[in-house]
Tab-separated table of C-alpha atoms in Angstrom:
chain	number	residue	atom	x	y	z
A	56	MET	CA	0.266	0.217	-0.017
A	57	THR	CA	1.158	3.400	-1.010
A	58	LYS	CA	2.115	5.401	2.179
A	59	ILE	CA	1.070	9.156	2.440
A	60	LEU	CA	3.433	11.562	3.843
A	61	GLU	CA	2.257	14.527	6.463
A	62	ASN	CA	2.824	16.870	3.442
A	63	GLY	CA	-0.060	14.735	1.328
A	64	ASN	CA	2.777	13.428	-0.847
A	65	GLU	CA	3.219	9.800	-1.545
A	66	MET	CA	6.452	7.928	-0.230
A	67	TRP	CA	8.656	6.584	-3.616
A	68	GLU	CA	11.212	3.935	-4.699
A	69	ILE	CA	14.260	4.421	-5.940
A	70	GLY	CA	17.070	2.012	-6.724
A	71	GLY	CA	15.825	-0.345	-4.006
A	72	LYS	CA	15.260	2.258	-1.118
A	73	THR	CA	11.606	3.727	-0.060
A	74	LEU	CA	12.115	7.191	0.273
A	75	SER	CA	10.272	10.315	1.372
A	76	SER	CA	12.093	13.369	-0.237
A	77	ARG	CA	12.038	13.745	-3.867
A	78	LEU	CA	15.126	16.346	-3.575
A	79	LEU	CA	18.759	14.667	-4.330
A	80	ILE	CA	21.550	17.217	-3.210
A	81	GLY	CA	24.877	17.745	-3.870
A	82	SER	CA	27.514	18.422	-1.342
A	83	ALA	CA	30.008	20.646	-3.246
A	84	LEU	CA	30.764	24.395	-3.207
A	85	TYR	CA	29.455	25.382	0.410
A	86	PRO	CA	31.049	28.000	2.107
A	87	SER	CA	31.840	25.859	4.714
A	88	PRO	CA	31.431	22.207	6.231
A	89	ALA	CA	28.504	23.695	8.721
A	90	SER	CA	26.697	25.096	6.107
A	91	MET	CA	26.803	22.250	4.136
A	92	GLU	CA	25.557	20.159	6.846
A	93	GLN	CA	22.512	22.453	7.976
A	94	ALA	CA	21.384	23.178	4.169
A	95	ILE	CA	21.264	18.865	4.105
A	96	ARG	CA	19.659	18.610	6.679
A	97	VAL	CA	16.750	21.476	5.998
A	98	SER	CA	16.757	20.412	2.297
A	99	GLY	CA	15.126	16.794	3.759
A	100	ALA	CA	17.324	15.503	1.234
A	101	GLN	CA	18.065	11.327	1.864
A	102	ILE	CA	20.614	11.253	-1.004
A	103	VAL	CA	23.662	13.053	-1.437
A	104	THR	CA	26.084	13.183	-4.241
A	105	VAL	CA	29.802	12.820	-3.302
A	106	ALA	CA	33.012	12.137	-5.500
A	107	LEU	CA	36.416	10.643	-5.575
A	108	ARG	CA	39.725	12.312	-5.635
A	109	ARG	CA	43.361	11.579	-5.455
A	110	GLN	CA	44.543	11.867	-1.778
A	111	ALA	CA	47.894	12.114	-0.521
A	112	ALA	CA	49.001	10.203	1.938
A	113	GLY	CA	49.033	11.224	5.515
A	114	GLU	CA	45.509	12.397	5.015
A	115	GLY	CA	44.622	9.845	7.369
A	116	GLY	CA	41.630	12.081	8.765
A	117	GLY	CA	39.880	12.066	5.701
A	118	ASN	CA	37.956	14.963	3.934
A	119	HIS	CA	36.403	17.229	6.419
A	120	TYR	CA	33.197	17.459	4.258
A	121	TRP	CA	32.827	13.417	3.714
A	122	ASN	CA	33.561	12.891	7.295
A	123	ILE	CA	30.239	15.127	7.765
A	124	ILE	CA	28.373	13.588	5.210
A	125	LYS	CA	29.195	9.779	6.561
A	126	GLU	CA	28.162	11.188	10.163
A	127	MET	CA	24.826	11.896	8.628
A	128	GLY	CA	23.776	8.261	7.648
A	129	LEU	CA	22.084	9.142	4.306
A	130	SER	CA	22.231	7.338	1.244
A	131	VAL	CA	25.336	8.302	-0.866
A	132	LEU	CA	25.367	8.653	-4.440
A	133	PRO	CA	29.027	8.395	-5.962
A	134	ASN	CA	29.373	10.798	-8.845
A	135	THR	CA	32.009	9.779	-12.131
A	136	ALA	CA	32.453	13.644	-12.452
A	137	GLY	CA	35.484	14.732	-14.583
A	138	CYS	CA	35.963	11.445	-16.368
A	139	HIS	CA	36.014	11.707	-20.518
A	140	SER	CA	35.825	8.380	-21.295
A	141	ALA	CA	34.013	5.384	-20.633
A	142	LYS	CA	36.942	3.412	-19.258
A	143	GLU	CA	37.637	6.387	-16.584
A	144	ALA	CA	33.853	6.323	-15.603
A	145	ILE	CA	34.015	2.380	-15.457
A	146	THR	CA	37.000	2.560	-13.230
A	147	THR	CA	35.736	5.273	-11.132
A	148	ALA	CA	32.563	3.896	-10.711
A	149	GLN	CA	34.562	0.226	-9.503
A	150	MET	CA	36.613	2.445	-6.941
A	151	ALA	CA	33.489	4.132	-5.682
A	152	ARG	CA	31.566	1.084	-5.041
A	153	GLU	CA	34.362	-0.228	-2.847
A	154	VAL	CA	34.919	2.823	-1.247
A	155	PHE	CA	31.379	3.980	-0.712
A	156	GLY	CA	29.897	0.267	-0.479
A	157	THR	CA	27.227	1.297	-2.739
A	158	ASN	CA	26.419	-0.209	-6.067
A	159	TRP	CA	24.941	3.174	-6.917
A	160	ILE	CA	26.719	5.309	-9.436
A	161	LYS	CA	26.103	9.088	-10.854
A	162	LEU	CA	27.429	7.985	-14.296
A	163	GLU	CA	28.721	11.361	-15.920
A	164	VAL	CA	30.922	11.409	-18.763
A	165	ILE	CA	31.691	14.944	-19.933
A	166	GLY	CA	32.136	15.541	-23.628
A	167	ASP	CA	32.782	18.521	-23.824
A	168	GLN	CA	34.873	21.263	-21.653
A	169	TYR	CA	32.758	24.155	-22.403
A	170	ASN	CA	29.331	23.486	-21.511
A	171	LEU	CA	30.184	20.092	-19.695
A	172	GLN	CA	27.609	18.375	-21.933
A	173	PRO	CA	27.421	14.781	-21.543
A	174	ASP	CA	29.106	12.512	-24.238
A	175	PRO	CA	26.304	10.566	-25.309
A	176	TYR	CA	28.404	7.927	-26.880
A	177	GLU	CA	30.867	7.265	-24.037
A	178	THR	CA	27.985	7.311	-21.631
A	179	LEU	CA	26.080	4.753	-23.083
A	180	LYS	CA	29.269	2.710	-23.309
A	181	ALA	CA	30.155	2.828	-19.599
A	182	ALA	CA	26.031	2.479	-18.858
A	183	GLU	CA	26.249	-1.266	-20.854
A	184	VAL	CA	29.362	-2.361	-18.705
A	185	LEU	CA	28.405	-0.697	-15.426
A	186	VAL	CA	24.974	-2.351	-15.226
A	187	LYS	CA	26.327	-5.825	-16.226
A	188	GLU	CA	28.532	-5.633	-13.393
A	189	GLY	CA	25.594	-4.841	-10.984
A	190	PHE	CA	25.539	-1.281	-10.684
A	191	GLU	CA	22.457	0.587	-10.311
A	192	VAL	CA	23.273	3.190	-12.917
A	193	PHE	CA	22.079	7.337	-12.757
A	194	PRO	CA	22.971	7.968	-15.818
A	195	TYR	CA	23.650	11.951	-16.378
A	196	THR	CA	22.266	12.759	-19.812
A	197	THR	CA	21.143	15.343	-22.101
A	198	ASP	CA	17.084	16.020	-23.254
A	199	ASP	CA	17.622	13.971	-26.497
A	200	LEU	CA	14.923	11.173	-26.514
A	201	VAL	CA	16.819	9.049	-28.522
A	202	VAL	CA	19.937	8.688	-25.941
A	203	ALA	CA	17.275	8.420	-23.627
A	204	LYS	CA	16.167	5.402	-25.195
A	205	ARG	CA	19.678	3.753	-25.973
A	206	LEU	CA	20.399	4.409	-22.015
A	207	VAL	CA	17.134	1.934	-21.095
A	208	ASP	CA	17.806	-0.544	-23.736
A	209	ALA	CA	21.256	-0.976	-21.601
A	210	GLY	CA	19.613	-1.763	-18.679
A	211	CYS	CA	19.049	1.692	-17.293
A	212	ARG	CA	16.266	1.863	-14.748
A	213	ILE	CA	16.775	5.487	-13.761
A	214	LEU	CA	17.564	8.693	-16.612
A	215	MET	CA	18.909	11.996	-15.227
A	216	PRO	CA	18.495	14.310	-18.169
A	217	TRP	CA	19.769	18.065	-17.738
A	218	GLY	CA	17.675	21.094	-17.406
A	219	SER	CA	20.692	23.101	-18.554
A	220	PRO	CA	24.210	22.753	-18.300
A	221	ILE	CA	25.877	22.240	-14.907
A	222	GLY	CA	25.856	25.277	-12.882
A	223	SER	CA	24.718	27.625	-15.376
A	224	GLY	CA	20.984	27.810	-13.096
A	225	LYS	CA	19.273	28.667	-16.255
A	226	GLY	CA	16.606	26.405	-15.365
A	227	LEU	CA	14.739	23.919	-18.274
A	228	MET	CA	16.272	24.830	-21.593
A	229	ASN	CA	14.197	22.469	-23.452
A	230	PRO	CA	10.445	21.632	-21.793
A	231	TYR	CA	9.375	20.002	-24.624
A	232	ASN	CA	12.055	17.590	-24.957
A	233	LEU	CA	11.763	16.782	-21.183
A	234	ARG	CA	7.948	16.202	-21.626
A	235	ALA	CA	8.696	14.084	-24.340
A	236	ILE	CA	11.344	11.872	-22.215
A	237	ARG	CA	8.514	11.649	-19.299
A	238	GLU	CA	5.819	10.286	-22.076
A	239	ALA	CA	8.267	8.094	-23.378
A	240	PHE	CA	8.649	6.609	-20.158
A	241	PRO	CA	5.857	6.511	-17.976
A	242	ASP	CA	6.791	4.161	-15.589
A	243	LEU	CA	10.670	4.948	-15.582
A	244	THR	CA	12.299	6.824	-12.500
A	245	LEU	CA	13.452	10.244	-14.252
A	246	ILE	CA	15.637	13.063	-12.213
A	247	VAL	CA	16.249	16.280	-13.637
A	248	ASP	CA	19.598	16.777	-12.723
A	249	ALA	CA	21.815	20.229	-13.687
A	250	GLY	CA	20.763	23.645	-14.570
A	251	ILE	CA	18.078	23.986	-11.908
A	252	GLY	CA	18.891	27.568	-10.607
A	253	LYS	CA	15.715	28.646	-8.574
A	254	PRO	CA	12.799	26.719	-6.821
A	255	SER	CA	10.255	27.655	-9.453
A	256	HIS	CA	12.729	25.613	-12.102
A	257	ALA	CA	12.401	22.570	-9.551
A	258	VAL	CA	8.463	22.947	-9.682
A	259	LEU	CA	8.053	23.256	-13.122
A	260	ALA	CA	10.152	19.550	-13.465
A	261	MET	CA	8.149	18.197	-10.841
A	262	GLU	CA	4.778	19.209	-12.383
A	263	MET	CA	5.681	17.856	-15.369
A	264	GLY	CA	5.793	14.443	-13.639
A	265	TYR	CA	9.259	13.992	-13.015
A	266	ASP	CA	10.228	11.963	-9.989
A	267	ALA	CA	13.031	13.951	-8.339
A	268	ILE	CA	15.397	16.449	-8.494
A	269	LEU	CA	19.051	16.685	-8.460
A	270	LEU	CA	20.767	19.836	-7.735
A	271	ASN	CA	23.899	21.616	-5.985
A	272	SER	CA	24.907	24.904	-7.300
A	273	ALA	CA	21.549	26.514	-6.693
A	274	ILE	CA	21.529	25.925	-3.181
A	275	ALA	CA	25.206	26.207	-2.217
A	276	LEU	CA	25.900	29.415	-4.411
A	277	SER	CA	22.982	31.155	-2.935
A	278	HIS	CA	23.119	34.189	-0.482
A	279	ASP	CA	21.881	31.858	2.275
A	280	PRO	CA	21.907	27.980	1.375
A	281	VAL	CA	20.376	27.149	4.414
A	282	ARG	CA	17.197	29.051	3.489
A	283	MET	CA	17.655	28.213	0.413
A	284	ALA	CA	17.778	24.745	1.048
A	285	GLU	CA	13.985	24.879	2.914
A	286	ALA	CA	13.376	26.838	-0.465
A	287	PHE	CA	13.758	23.772	-2.935
A	288	ARG	CA	12.575	21.532	-0.505
A	289	TYR	CA	9.007	22.726	-0.164
A	290	ALA	CA	9.075	23.525	-4.268
A	291	VAL	CA	9.505	20.061	-5.026
A	292	GLU	CA	6.955	18.875	-2.423
A	293	ALA	CA	4.760	21.576	-4.077
A	294	GLY	CA	5.583	20.301	-7.626
A	295	ARG	CA	4.993	17.112	-6.729
A	296	ALA	CA	1.842	17.635	-4.736
A	297	GLY	CA	0.150	19.579	-8.370
A	298	TYR	CA	1.172	16.657	-10.398
A	299	GLU	CA	-0.388	14.214	-8.105
A	300	ALA	CA	-3.286	16.531	-8.042
A	301	GLY	CA	-3.692	16.971	-11.579
A	302	MET	CA	-3.380	20.240	-13.326
A	303	MET	CA	-6.674	21.894	-14.949
A	304	PRO	CA	-6.688	21.937	-18.346
A	305	GLU	CA	-5.365	25.735	-19.993
A	306	ARG	CA	-8.198	27.225	-21.722
A	307	GLU	CA	-7.937	29.845	-24.598
A	308	PHE	CA	-10.420	32.324	-22.912
A	309	ALA	CA	-11.546	33.654	-19.172
A	310	SER	CA	-13.919	31.802	-17.323
A	311	PRO	CA	-15.441	33.435	-13.984
A	312	SER	CA	-14.718	31.635	-11.205
A	313	THR	CA	-17.248	33.229	-8.837
A	314	PRO	CA	-20.776	31.899	-9.663
A	315	THR	CA	-22.691	34.033	-12.066
A	316	VAL	CA	-26.050	32.833	-10.518
A	317	GLY	CA	-27.307	35.867	-8.473
A	318	THR	CA	-25.295	38.512	-9.855
A	319	PRO	CA	-26.160	41.950	-8.122
A	320	PHE	CA	-27.126	44.998	-10.046
A	321	TRP	CA	-27.891	42.705	-12.758
A	322	HIS	CA	-31.000	43.699	-15.276
A	323	GLN	CA	-32.733	42.121	-17.994
A	324	ASN	CA	-31.863	44.162	-21.040
A	325	LYS	CA	-35.047	45.636	-22.152
B	87	MET	CA	65.079	1.681	-8.443
B	88	ILE	CA	61.914	2.013	-10.421
B	89	GLU	CA	60.205	5.144	-11.500
B	90	VAL	CA	56.409	4.927	-11.221
B	91	SER	CA	53.591	7.849	-11.430
B	92	ILE	CA	51.500	8.107	-8.203
B	93	ASN	CA	48.675	10.295	-8.434
B	94	GLY	CA	50.164	12.450	-11.136
B	95	GLU	CA	53.606	12.621	-9.553
B	96	ILE	CA	56.982	10.903	-10.658
B	97	ARG	CA	58.437	8.875	-7.646
B	98	ALA	CA	61.093	6.262	-7.379
B	99	LEU	CA	60.579	3.203	-5.378
B	100	ASP	CA	63.464	0.690	-4.560
B	101	GLY	CA	62.256	-1.904	-6.975
B	102	GLU	CA	59.271	-3.961	-7.932
B	103	MET	CA	57.304	-4.681	-5.019
B	104	THR	CA	53.516	-5.126	-4.298
B	105	LEU	CA	50.659	-2.649	-4.278
B	106	SER	CA	50.325	-3.546	-0.428
B	107	GLN	CA	54.102	-3.093	0.282
B	108	MET	CA	54.142	0.332	-1.515
B	109	LEU	CA	50.957	1.648	0.168
B	110	ASP	CA	52.908	0.975	3.569
B	111	ILE	CA	55.974	2.974	2.372
B	112	LEU	CA	54.323	5.976	1.347
B	113	GLY	CA	52.112	5.713	4.277
B	114	TYR	CA	48.734	4.875	3.290
B	115	ARG	CA	46.681	3.318	6.359
B	116	ARG	CA	44.090	0.551	5.042
B	117	ASP	CA	41.239	2.167	7.312
B	118	GLN	CA	41.986	5.614	5.553
B	119	GLY	CA	39.123	4.570	3.061
B	120	PHE	CA	40.905	4.819	-0.172
B	121	ALA	CA	40.592	2.917	-3.828
B	122	VAL	CA	43.492	2.202	-6.005
B	123	ALA	CA	43.690	1.906	-9.571
B	124	VAL	CA	46.753	0.938	-11.666
B	125	ASN	CA	47.148	1.872	-15.216
B	126	MET	CA	43.717	2.663	-15.129
B	127	VAL	CA	42.639	-0.214	-13.980
B	128	PHE	CA	40.918	-0.574	-10.360
B	129	VAL	CA	42.480	-3.249	-8.027
B	130	ALA	CA	40.282	-4.489	-5.320
B	131	ILE	CA	41.449	-4.280	-1.852
B	132	ASP	CA	41.865	-8.220	-1.495
B	133	LYS	CA	44.121	-8.310	-4.902
B	134	TYR	CA	46.883	-5.376	-3.250
B	135	ASP	CA	49.072	-8.564	-1.867
B	136	THR	CA	49.152	-10.055	-5.156
B	137	THR	CA	49.385	-7.167	-7.739
B	138	THR	CA	53.174	-6.175	-8.377
B	139	ILE	CA	54.008	-2.573	-9.090
B	140	LYS	CA	56.627	-2.319	-12.232
B	141	GLU	CA	58.618	0.392	-13.608
B	142	GLY	CA	56.246	3.000	-15.649
B	143	ASP	CA	53.436	2.475	-13.885
B	144	ALA	CA	50.739	4.963	-12.979
B	145	ILE	CA	49.098	4.569	-9.522
B	146	ASP	CA	45.929	6.743	-8.749
B	147	ILE	CA	44.672	6.639	-4.871
B	148	LEU	CA	41.523	8.090	-4.619
B	149	ALA	CA	39.465	9.230	-1.430
B	150	PRO	CA	36.310	10.188	-0.623
B	151	VAL	CA	35.084	14.607	-1.146
B	152	GLN	CA	32.283	16.142	-1.627
B	153	GLY	CA	30.329	16.139	-4.814
B	154	GLY	CA	27.749	17.285	-7.008
C-alpha cells in the first residue's frame, strides 16, 4: 500500500530504497562544512552526491566534508565527475563501489569542456558495462529522447536528463524534450539533474511528472544556502503535489470563477 | 630503482614490489578509506598483496570528497 506522507505526497522508491524526499542534493561548493551540513538537513534530502579525488598519504583524517556526510547517515550517490571516457568512468565507478559500499553510481562522462555536456556515446558504452557489473546506474544525460532510449535499452532503470548545463542555473532549457522523455517512459524513474537555478525551475520539472530533482549549485551558491535548501524542499514538494493532484486544462478564454447566478445589479435588457 | 607515477607525480621506488608494500612505504593506512587503480584499472583491496608494481606504472589512489 502506498504510504502517504504528512505533506500529502506519496513515498517513492529508487534503486531499492523507499524515500520520502524527492530532492537529491550535492555536497560541493558550500561556503563551509557547517553550512553544507545544515543545508542538507533542512533540505530534507535523503540522498547526497559525493565524489572521489586523489588523496595524498598522511591525510588519514580524510576529507572534512566527507566525514560530516558519513556521520549524517544518509544514502550516498557517488559520481564519476571529471571523467571524459567510458574507461575512466567505469574504473571510477568500480573504485567508488569499494570505497562507499554502494552499487549506486551517478554516471557522468563529459563530452565538451565548455558546457560540460555529457558525451552520449561514452555514457552509453559505460552504462552497458556497469549495468552488467551489477551497478544501479544513474546516467547524467542530455534531454535527447533517442539517447534516453538507448540508455534504457542498455538496462538503465533511472535517467537523469539535464535541465541545462551544470552550474548554469538556466533552468529547463527545453521543456518540450523533457516532457517527451516523461511521456516516452511513464514508468521509469526520471530525475532532472543539472541547470536548476531557482525553486520555480524545480516546481516546473516536478509538475511535469519528474520523479525527483538533483541539484547542488543553486543551494550552495545562494546567499543563504540553508534558507535556499528550505525553499527547494517546498518547491519539490509543491511541484509533486501539483502533479499528483492533476492540473486543470488550460483555456484560451477567461472563465469566471465566482458563481454568475445571483449576480447583483444585473437587469434583463429591455 | 624504478620510477612510477603516483597520483600524477613521478616517484622513485626501490624496485618492483607489491601494491601492498608500496602503500605501506608511502604511509597509506587501510582504514583511511581509499581505492586504487593501476594503469587505469581498478585493483580491489583483496588483490593488493598479489599486484606487482612495475617500472612506468601509473597508480591512482582516490578517496571520498564532496561532489555534485
